Amino acid sequence: MQLIHTGAEWQKIWLQLLQSNKTIGLVPTMGALHQGHLDLVKKCKKQCEVSVVSIFVNPTQFNNPEDFEKYPISTAADVDLLEKEGVDFVFLPSVETMYPTQPQLKVDFGRLEKILEGAFRPGHFNGVGIVVSKLFNIIRPHVAFFGQKDLQQVAVIRSLVQDLSFPVQLETVSTRRESDGLAMSSRNRRLSPLQREKALLLFQSLMLAKEELLKGKSWKSIQEKIRVNFQHTEAVQLEYVELVQTESFDLLEAWLPNLNCSVCIAAFIGEVRLIDNMPINS
Ligand code: PAF
């Protein structure tokens, strides 16, 4: 496994790979890797001849400076994990490499900016759009892999690829959960044992939503029940729980069994903000 730190280093390797006609797969990450990331890596290795994992905690996508400062970093352990997975290249750029100058460009994803993550984290998707575009331009992968846990990010990146004609095929991988159902996330490392227990309320709410929707209960009544459950739990704060059409990300007032729908949730557990989602009819 080779560690790469700059675009220039990668360019030389990329030219050789191009001559041998190899399929390049990219797994973009912000490090603090867990089994969910490794699922992306496994899929990448299965589908592509060359696997590249990027580790870069992208400052421009954090709307909350404290979240950025406290974002867990474990680069040495991450590199060990990736080596064990048989990854070919790890791209570890510095902030100066990725942002030699402050980007002037602003990416606006329209409707997706105004709902859920877009509404609660202003500027977040601009930062994601910029950094993912940079990674696509530097690494020039044929295929890129993203987790379904960040469902709205998947919709945003799909729109980025379509609108800017990036020649990149997108692949998504289902959410990996702990044995009790908590979605794996790098931010889970910041939870105290008590907060870890409370964090389960996200998964429990999604399960409740799925069960009740499938029984024919109205979405509005379920949404209200979940809001009340959060109000009755100390030190947690629900930001949103919404029903969306999975691909278009249209907000829905009611469940439509013939459409792919997902329930999306975001909440603070203490000061740690977690998100999760659950497909309803699959
Ligand atoms: O999902 C993430 O970890 C990040 O948003 C990404 C795609 C690596 C961009 O920084």
mmCIF file of C-alpha atoms and ligand atoms in Angstrom:
data_model
loop_
_atom_site.group_PDB
_atom_site.id
_atom_site.type_symbol
_atom_site.label_atom_id
_atom_site.label_comp_id
_atom_site.label_asym_id
_atom_site.label_seq_id
_atom_site.Cartn_x
_atom_site.Cartn_y
_atom_site.Cartn_z
ATOM 1 C CA MET A 1 0.000 0.000 0.000
ATOM 2 C CA GLN A 2 1.353 3.414 -0.935
ATOM 3 C CA LEU A 3 0.668 6.702 0.833
ATOM 4 C CA ILE A 4 0.220 9.722 -1.434
ATOM 5 C CA HIS A 5 0.164 13.290 -0.176
ATOM 6 C CA THR A 6 -0.136 15.495 -3.259
ATOM 7 C CA GLY A 7 -1.932 15.612 -6.568
ATOM 8 C CA ALA A 8 1.429 15.757 -8.401
ATOM 9 C CA GLU A 9 2.522 12.443 -6.810
ATOM 10 C CA TRP A 10 -0.741 10.831 -7.813
ATOM 11 C CA GLN A 11 -0.607 12.231 -11.352
ATOM 12 C CA LYS A 12 2.515 10.158 -12.144
ATOM 13 C CA ILE A 13 0.902 6.962 -10.848
ATOM 14 C CA TRP A 14 -2.367 7.770 -12.615
ATOM 15 C CA LEU A 15 -0.585 8.093 -15.972
ATOM 16 C CA GLN A 16 0.870 4.605 -15.561
ATOM 17 C CA LEU A 17 -2.492 3.181 -14.511
ATOM 18 C CA LEU A 18 -4.078 4.814 -17.539
ATOM 19 C CA GLN A 19 -1.660 3.010 -19.853
ATOM 20 C CA SER A 20 -2.556 -0.333 -18.298
ATOM 21 C CA ASN A 21 -6.282 0.481 -18.628
ATOM 22 C CA LYS A 22 -7.023 -0.245 -14.950
ATOM 23 C CA THR A 23 -10.326 0.674 -13.307
ATOM 24 C CA ILE A 24 -9.725 3.095 -10.438
ATOM 25 C CA GLY A 25 -12.111 3.140 -7.475
ATOM 26 C CA LEU A 26 -12.162 5.947 -4.902
ATOM 27 C CA VAL A 27 -13.543 5.807 -1.370
ATOM 28 C CA PRO A 28 -13.582 9.398 -0.035
ATOM 29 C CA THR A 29 -13.470 9.535 3.786
ATOM 30 C CA MET A 30 -12.695 11.898 6.625
ATOM 31 C CA GLY A 31 -10.876 9.128 8.514
ATOM 32 C CA ALA A 32 -11.723 7.776 11.994
ATOM 33 C CA LEU A 33 -12.579 4.662 10.037
ATOM 34 C CA HIS A 34 -15.087 2.065 11.204
ATOM 35 C CA GLN A 35 -16.624 -1.081 9.736
ATOM 36 C CA GLY A 36 -19.021 1.035 7.641
ATOM 37 C CA HIS A 37 -16.060 2.582 5.809
ATOM 38 C CA LEU A 38 -14.505 -0.852 5.415
ATOM 39 C CA ASP A 39 -17.714 -2.064 3.713
ATOM 40 C CA LEU A 40 -17.160 0.709 1.130
ATOM 41 C CA VAL A 41 -13.526 -0.351 0.754
ATOM 42 C CA LYS A 42 -14.515 -4.011 0.266
ATOM 43 C CA LYS A 43 -17.025 -3.090 -2.413
ATOM 44 C CA CYS A 44 -14.438 -0.865 -4.102
ATOM 45 C CA LYS A 45 -11.860 -3.663 -4.111
ATOM 46 C CA LYS A 46 -14.371 -6.127 -5.529
ATOM 47 C CA GLN A 47 -15.455 -3.826 -8.339
ATOM 48 C CA CYS A 48 -12.227 -2.008 -9.265
ATOM 49 C CA GLU A 49 -8.712 -3.099 -10.134
ATOM 50 C CA VAL A 50 -7.105 -0.240 -8.208
ATOM 51 C CA SER A 51 -8.436 1.043 -4.891
ATOM 52 C CA VAL A 52 -7.767 4.531 -3.533
ATOM 53 C CA VAL A 53 -9.017 5.718 -0.140
ATOM 54 C CA SER A 54 -8.764 9.422 0.657
ATOM 55 C CA ILE A 55 -8.559 10.643 4.235
ATOM 56 C CA PHE A 56 -9.159 14.360 4.613
ATOM 57 C CA VAL A 57 -11.116 16.147 7.315
ATOM 58 C CA ASN A 58 -12.534 18.815 5.069
ATOM 59 C CA PRO A 59 -12.769 22.130 6.967
ATOM 60 C CA THR A 60 -15.134 23.753 4.452
ATOM 61 C CA GLN A 61 -17.998 21.344 5.130
ATOM 62 C CA PHE A 62 -18.205 22.026 8.877
ATOM 63 C CA ASN A 63 -20.775 24.718 9.610
ATOM 64 C CA ASN A 64 -19.979 24.348 13.317
ATOM 65 C CA PRO A 65 -16.320 25.136 14.242
ATOM 66 C CA GLU A 66 -16.532 23.039 17.439
ATOM 67 C CA ASP A 67 -17.634 19.993 15.437
ATOM 68 C CA PHE A 68 -14.556 20.465 13.229
ATOM 69 C CA GLU A 69 -12.183 20.886 16.176
ATOM 70 C CA LYS A 70 -13.564 17.801 17.913
ATOM 71 C CA TYR A 71 -13.795 15.613 14.820
ATOM 72 C CA PRO A 72 -11.963 12.381 15.747
ATOM 73 C CA ILE A 73 -8.615 11.795 14.031
ATOM 74 C CA SER A 74 -6.856 8.420 14.083
ATOM 75 C CA THR A 75 -4.731 8.433 10.929
ATOM 76 C CA ALA A 76 -2.148 5.813 12.017
ATOM 77 C CA ALA A 77 -4.875 3.324 13.014
ATOM 78 C CA ASP A 78 -6.802 4.118 9.801
ATOM 79 C CA VAL A 79 -3.751 3.421 7.645
ATOM 80 C CA ASP A 80 -3.226 0.069 9.455
ATOM 81 C CA LEU A 81 -6.849 -0.911 8.835
ATOM 82 C CA LEU A 82 -6.585 -0.019 5.143
ATOM 83 C CA GLU A 83 -3.347 -1.951 4.793
ATOM 84 C CA LYS A 84 -5.101 -5.031 6.237
ATOM 85 C CA GLU A 85 -7.926 -4.574 3.736
ATOM 86 C CA GLY A 86 -5.379 -4.653 0.910
ATOM 87 C CA VAL A 87 -6.020 -1.108 -0.309
ATOM 88 C CA ASP A 88 -3.583 0.010 -3.014
ATOM 89 C CA PHE A 89 -3.277 3.754 -2.310
ATOM 90 C CA VAL A 90 -4.214 6.106 0.520
ATOM 91 C CA PHE A 91 -4.464 9.781 -0.405
ATOM 92 C CA LEU A 92 -3.656 11.916 2.650
ATOM 93 C CA PRO A 93 -3.562 15.536 1.471
ATOM 94 C CA SER A 94 -2.863 18.495 3.753
ATOM 95 C CA VAL A 95 -5.281 21.428 3.972
ATOM 96 C CA GLU A 96 -2.752 23.466 1.908
ATOM 97 C CA THR A 97 -2.740 20.815 -0.816
ATOM 98 C CA MET A 98 -6.525 20.778 -1.043
ATOM 99 C CA TYR A 99 -6.972 24.518 -0.505
ATOM 100 C CA PRO A 100 -3.886 26.426 -1.702
ATOM 101 C CA THR A 101 -6.254 29.394 -1.806
ATOM 102 C CA GLN A 102 -9.669 29.919 -0.264
ATOM 103 C CA PRO A 103 -12.173 28.750 -2.909
ATOM 104 C CA GLN A 104 -14.266 31.567 -4.350
ATOM 105 C CA LEU A 105 -16.687 29.184 -6.017
ATOM 106 C CA LYS A 106 -19.976 28.489 -4.263
ATOM 107 C CA VAL A 107 -21.938 25.391 -5.162
ATOM 108 C CA ASP A 108 -25.681 25.630 -4.614
ATOM 109 C CA PHE A 109 -27.689 22.424 -4.808
ATOM 110 C CA GLY A 110 -31.012 24.278 -5.022
ATOM 111 C CA ARG A 111 -33.878 22.453 -3.346
ATOM 112 C CA LEU A 112 -31.499 20.067 -1.530
ATOM 113 C CA GLU A 113 -29.952 23.068 0.267
ATOM 114 C CA LYS A 114 -33.285 24.077 1.751
ATOM 115 C CA ILE A 115 -34.324 20.871 3.479
ATOM 116 C CA LEU A 116 -33.000 18.612 6.258
ATOM 117 C CA GLU A 117 -29.175 18.633 6.316
ATOM 118 C CA GLY A 118 -29.129 21.549 3.864
ATOM 119 C CA ALA A 119 -31.376 23.653 6.113
ATOM 120 C CA PHE A 120 -29.809 22.660 9.441
ATOM 121 C CA ARG A 121 -26.179 22.850 8.268
ATOM 122 C CA PRO A 122 -25.958 25.960 6.062
ATOM 123 C CA GLY A 123 -22.923 25.798 3.784
ATOM 124 C CA HIS A 124 -22.297 22.108 4.495
ATOM 125 C CA PHE A 125 -23.172 20.855 1.019
ATOM 126 C CA ASN A 126 -21.183 23.672 -0.573
ATOM 127 C CA GLY A 127 -18.109 22.311 1.256
ATOM 128 C CA VAL A 128 -18.955 18.717 0.303
ATOM 129 C CA GLY A 129 -19.509 19.722 -3.337
ATOM 130 C CA ILE A 130 -16.177 21.559 -3.513
ATOM 131 C CA VAL A 131 -14.088 18.856 -1.854
ATOM 132 C CA VAL A 132 -15.669 15.968 -3.749
ATOM 133 C CA SER A 133 -15.142 17.849 -7.035
ATOM 134 C CA LYS A 134 -11.500 18.398 -6.083
ATOM 135 C CA LEU A 135 -11.057 14.718 -5.185
ATOM 136 C CA PHE A 136 -12.659 13.644 -8.468
ATOM 137 C CA ASN A 137 -10.390 16.024 -10.405
ATOM 138 C CA ILE A 138 -7.231 14.957 -8.563
ATOM 139 C CA ILE A 139 -7.758 11.183 -8.355
ATOM 140 C CA ARG A 140 -9.861 10.840 -11.528
ATOM 141 C CA PRO A 141 -11.595 7.648 -10.417
ATOM 142 C CA HIS A 142 -13.860 5.623 -12.687
ATOM 143 C CA VAL A 143 -16.058 4.667 -9.731
ATOM 144 C CA ALA A 144 -16.627 6.386 -6.356
ATOM 145 C CA PHE A 145 -18.218 4.814 -3.281
ATOM 146 C CA PHE A 146 -20.443 6.563 -0.704
ATOM 147 C CA GLY A 147 -22.423 5.344 2.317
ATOM 148 C CA GLN A 148 -26.214 5.429 2.417
ATOM 149 C CA LYS A 149 -26.062 6.689 5.989
ATOM 150 C CA ASP A 150 -25.479 10.112 4.412
ATOM 151 C CA LEU A 151 -28.494 9.706 2.162
ATOM 152 C CA GLN A 152 -28.888 13.391 1.310
ATOM 153 C CA GLN A 153 -25.161 13.633 0.563
ATOM 154 C CA VAL A 154 -25.660 10.812 -1.950
ATOM 155 C CA ALA A 155 -28.430 12.869 -3.632
ATOM 156 C CA VAL A 156 -26.172 15.950 -3.616
ATOM 157 C CA ILE A 157 -23.235 14.075 -5.171
ATOM 158 C CA ARG A 158 -25.520 12.508 -7.772
ATOM 159 C CA SER A 159 -26.605 16.015 -8.723
ATOM 160 C CA LEU A 160 -22.955 17.213 -8.775
ATOM 161 C CA VAL A 161 -21.923 14.386 -11.118
ATOM 162 C CA GLN A 162 -24.908 14.999 -13.400
ATOM 163 C CA ASP A 163 -24.669 18.791 -13.510
ATOM 164 C CA LEU A 164 -20.892 18.935 -14.016
ATOM 165 C CA SER A 165 -20.667 15.779 -16.198
ATOM 166 C CA PHE A 166 -18.028 14.107 -14.042
ATOM 167 C CA PRO A 167 -17.144 10.825 -15.765
ATOM 168 C CA VAL A 168 -17.539 8.965 -12.463
ATOM 169 C CA GLN A 169 -19.904 6.105 -11.702
ATOM 170 C CA LEU A 170 -21.436 6.374 -8.218
ATOM 171 C CA GLU A 171 -21.955 3.373 -5.988
ATOM 172 C CA THR A 172 -23.703 3.373 -2.633
ATOM 173 C CA VAL A 173 -23.341 0.946 0.238
ATOM 174 C CA SER A 174 -25.952 0.246 2.943
ATOM 175 C CA THR A 175 -25.523 1.519 6.462
ATOM 176 C CA ARG A 176 -23.529 -0.685 8.834
ATOM 177 C CA ARG A 177 -25.054 -0.870 12.331
ATOM 178 C CA GLU A 178 -23.812 -1.889 15.774
ATOM 179 C CA SER A 179 -25.476 -5.036 17.191
ATOM 180 C CA ASP A 180 -28.127 -2.895 18.958
ATOM 181 C CA GLY A 181 -28.930 -0.951 15.778
ATOM 182 C CA LEU A 182 -26.951 2.300 16.233
ATOM 183 C CA ALA A 183 -25.648 3.383 12.821
ATOM 184 C CA MET A 184 -21.852 3.349 12.738
ATOM 185 C CA SER A 185 -20.420 6.856 12.588
ATOM 186 C CA SER A 186 -17.043 8.389 13.351
ATOM 187 C CA ARG A 187 -18.869 10.804 15.670
ATOM 188 C CA ASN A 188 -20.047 7.890 17.890
ATOM 189 C CA ARG A 189 -16.535 7.955 19.391
ATOM 190 C CA ARG A 190 -17.402 11.248 21.040
ATOM 191 C CA LEU A 191 -20.380 9.790 22.968
ATOM 192 C CA SER A 192 -20.086 9.056 26.700
ATOM 193 C CA PRO A 193 -21.491 5.628 27.782
ATOM 194 C CA LEU A 194 -24.755 7.314 28.866
ATOM 195 C CA GLN A 195 -24.994 9.286 25.610
ATOM 196 C CA ARG A 196 -24.259 6.074 23.695
ATOM 197 C CA GLU A 197 -27.413 4.563 25.284
ATOM 198 C CA LYS A 198 -29.471 7.631 24.447
ATOM 199 C CA ALA A 199 -28.199 7.665 20.868
ATOM 200 C CA LEU A 200 -30.202 4.487 20.295
ATOM 201 C CA LEU A 201 -33.312 6.677 20.222
ATOM 202 C CA LEU A 202 -32.504 7.537 16.597
ATOM 203 C CA PHE A 203 -32.586 3.897 15.478
ATOM 204 C CA GLN A 204 -35.614 3.132 17.684
ATOM 205 C CA SER A 205 -37.486 6.074 16.126
ATOM 206 C CA LEU A 206 -36.704 4.834 12.622
ATOM 207 C CA MET A 207 -37.850 1.315 13.503
ATOM 208 C CA LEU A 208 -41.053 2.696 15.023
ATOM 209 C CA ALA A 209 -41.649 4.778 11.901
ATOM 210 C CA LYS A 210 -41.128 1.794 9.610
ATOM 211 C CA GLU A 211 -43.361 -0.542 11.635
ATOM 212 C CA GLU A 212 -46.182 1.968 11.950
ATOM 213 C CA LEU A 213 -46.058 3.102 8.319
ATOM 214 C CA LEU A 214 -46.232 -0.526 7.192
ATOM 215 C CA LYS A 215 -49.257 -0.995 9.499
ATOM 216 C CA GLY A 216 -50.960 1.901 7.719
ATOM 217 C CA LYS A 217 -50.622 4.611 10.407
ATOM 218 C CA SER A 218 -50.433 8.196 9.162
ATOM 219 C CA TRP A 219 -46.981 9.741 8.803
ATOM 220 C CA LYS A 220 -48.033 12.889 10.668
ATOM 221 C CA SER A 221 -49.106 10.884 13.762
ATOM 222 C CA ILE A 222 -45.849 8.905 13.734
ATOM 223 C CA GLN A 223 -43.779 12.066 13.332
ATOM 224 C CA GLU A 224 -45.559 13.605 16.322
ATOM 225 C CA LYS A 225 -45.008 10.457 18.428
ATOM 226 C CA ILE A 226 -41.271 10.563 17.681
ATOM 227 C CA ARG A 227 -41.096 14.281 18.553
ATOM 228 C CA VAL A 228 -42.814 13.579 21.891
ATOM 229 C CA ASN A 229 -40.448 10.664 22.644
ATOM 230 C CA PHE A 230 -37.483 13.004 22.145
ATOM 231 C CA GLN A 231 -39.086 15.708 24.317
ATOM 232 C CA HIS A 232 -39.441 13.146 27.114
ATOM 233 C CA THR A 233 -35.782 12.116 26.983
ATOM 234 C CA GLU A 234 -33.217 14.240 28.779
ATOM 235 C CA ALA A 235 -30.145 15.687 27.048
ATOM 236 C CA VAL A 236 -31.279 14.852 23.518
ATOM 237 C CA GLN A 237 -32.647 17.269 20.962
ATOM 238 C CA LEU A 238 -34.419 16.263 17.780
ATOM 239 C CA GLU A 239 -33.621 18.469 14.788
ATOM 240 C CA TYR A 240 -35.831 16.754 12.265
ATOM 241 C CA VAL A 241 -37.571 13.520 11.408
ATOM 242 C CA GLU A 242 -38.941 13.529 7.874
ATOM 243 C CA LEU A 243 -40.264 11.164 5.243
ATOM 244 C CA VAL A 244 -38.649 11.543 1.812
ATOM 245 C CA GLN A 245 -38.735 9.943 -1.599
ATOM 246 C CA THR A 246 -35.380 8.145 -1.510
ATOM 247 C CA GLU A 247 -33.920 9.156 -4.895
ATOM 248 C CA SER A 248 -35.416 12.609 -5.550
ATOM 249 C CA PHE A 249 -35.351 13.551 -1.881
ATOM 250 C CA ASP A 250 -38.791 15.166 -2.155
ATOM 251 C CA LEU A 251 -40.365 15.648 1.277
ATOM 252 C CA LEU A 252 -43.552 13.583 1.629
ATOM 253 C CA GLU A 253 -46.651 14.292 3.703
ATOM 254 C CA ALA A 254 -47.776 10.685 3.507
ATOM 255 C CA TRP A 255 -46.227 7.325 2.717
ATOM 256 C CA LEU A 256 -46.756 6.101 -0.832
ATOM 257 C CA PRO A 257 -46.194 2.314 -0.886
ATOM 258 C CA ASN A 258 -45.390 2.281 -4.616
ATOM 259 C CA LEU A 259 -42.491 4.758 -4.185
ATOM 260 C CA ASN A 260 -39.074 4.187 -2.580
ATOM 261 C CA CYS A 261 -39.379 6.133 0.646
ATOM 262 C CA SER A 262 -36.999 6.664 3.565
ATOM 263 C CA VAL A 263 -37.343 8.237 6.962
ATOM 264 C CA CYS A 264 -34.444 10.580 7.813
ATOM 265 C CA ILE A 265 -33.588 11.762 11.298
ATOM 266 C CA ALA A 266 -31.037 14.118 12.900
ATOM 267 C CA ALA A 267 -30.605 14.787 16.601
ATOM 268 C CA PHE A 268 -28.135 16.103 19.126
ATOM 269 C CA ILE A 269 -27.121 13.665 21.832
ATOM 270 C CA GLY A 270 -25.484 16.083 24.243
ATOM 271 C CA GLU A 271 -23.323 18.125 21.874
ATOM 272 C CA VAL A 272 -22.811 15.326 19.361
ATOM 273 C CA ARG A 273 -24.990 15.597 16.274
ATOM 274 C CA LEU A 274 -25.976 12.282 14.699
ATOM 275 C CA ILE A 275 -27.965 11.440 11.574
ATOM 276 C CA ASP A 276 -29.536 8.212 10.377
ATOM 277 C CA ASN A 277 -32.159 7.031 7.908
ATOM 278 C CA MET A 278 -34.165 3.936 7.074
ATOM 279 C CA PRO A 279 -35.696 2.776 3.797
ATOM 280 C CA ILE A 280 -39.358 1.867 4.323
ATOM 281 C CA ASN A 281 -40.305 -0.405 1.458
ATOM 282 C CA SER A 282 -37.144 -2.439 0.935
HETATM 283 O O1 PAF B 1 -19.000 11.484 3.926
HETATM 284 C C1 PAF B 1 -17.895 11.987 4.226
HETATM 285 O O2 PAF B 1 -17.108 11.420 5.005
HETATM 286 C C2 PAF B 1 -17.520 13.340 3.649
HETATM 287 O O3 PAF B 1 -18.618 14.167 3.529
HETATM 288 C C3 PAF B 1 -16.776 13.222 2.293
HETATM 289 C C4 PAF B 1 -17.664 12.638 1.221
HETATM 290 C C5 PAF B 1 -15.534 12.368 2.473
HETATM 291 C C6 PAF B 1 -16.346 14.616 1.832
HETATM 292 O O4 PAF B 1 -15.491 15.219 2.747
#
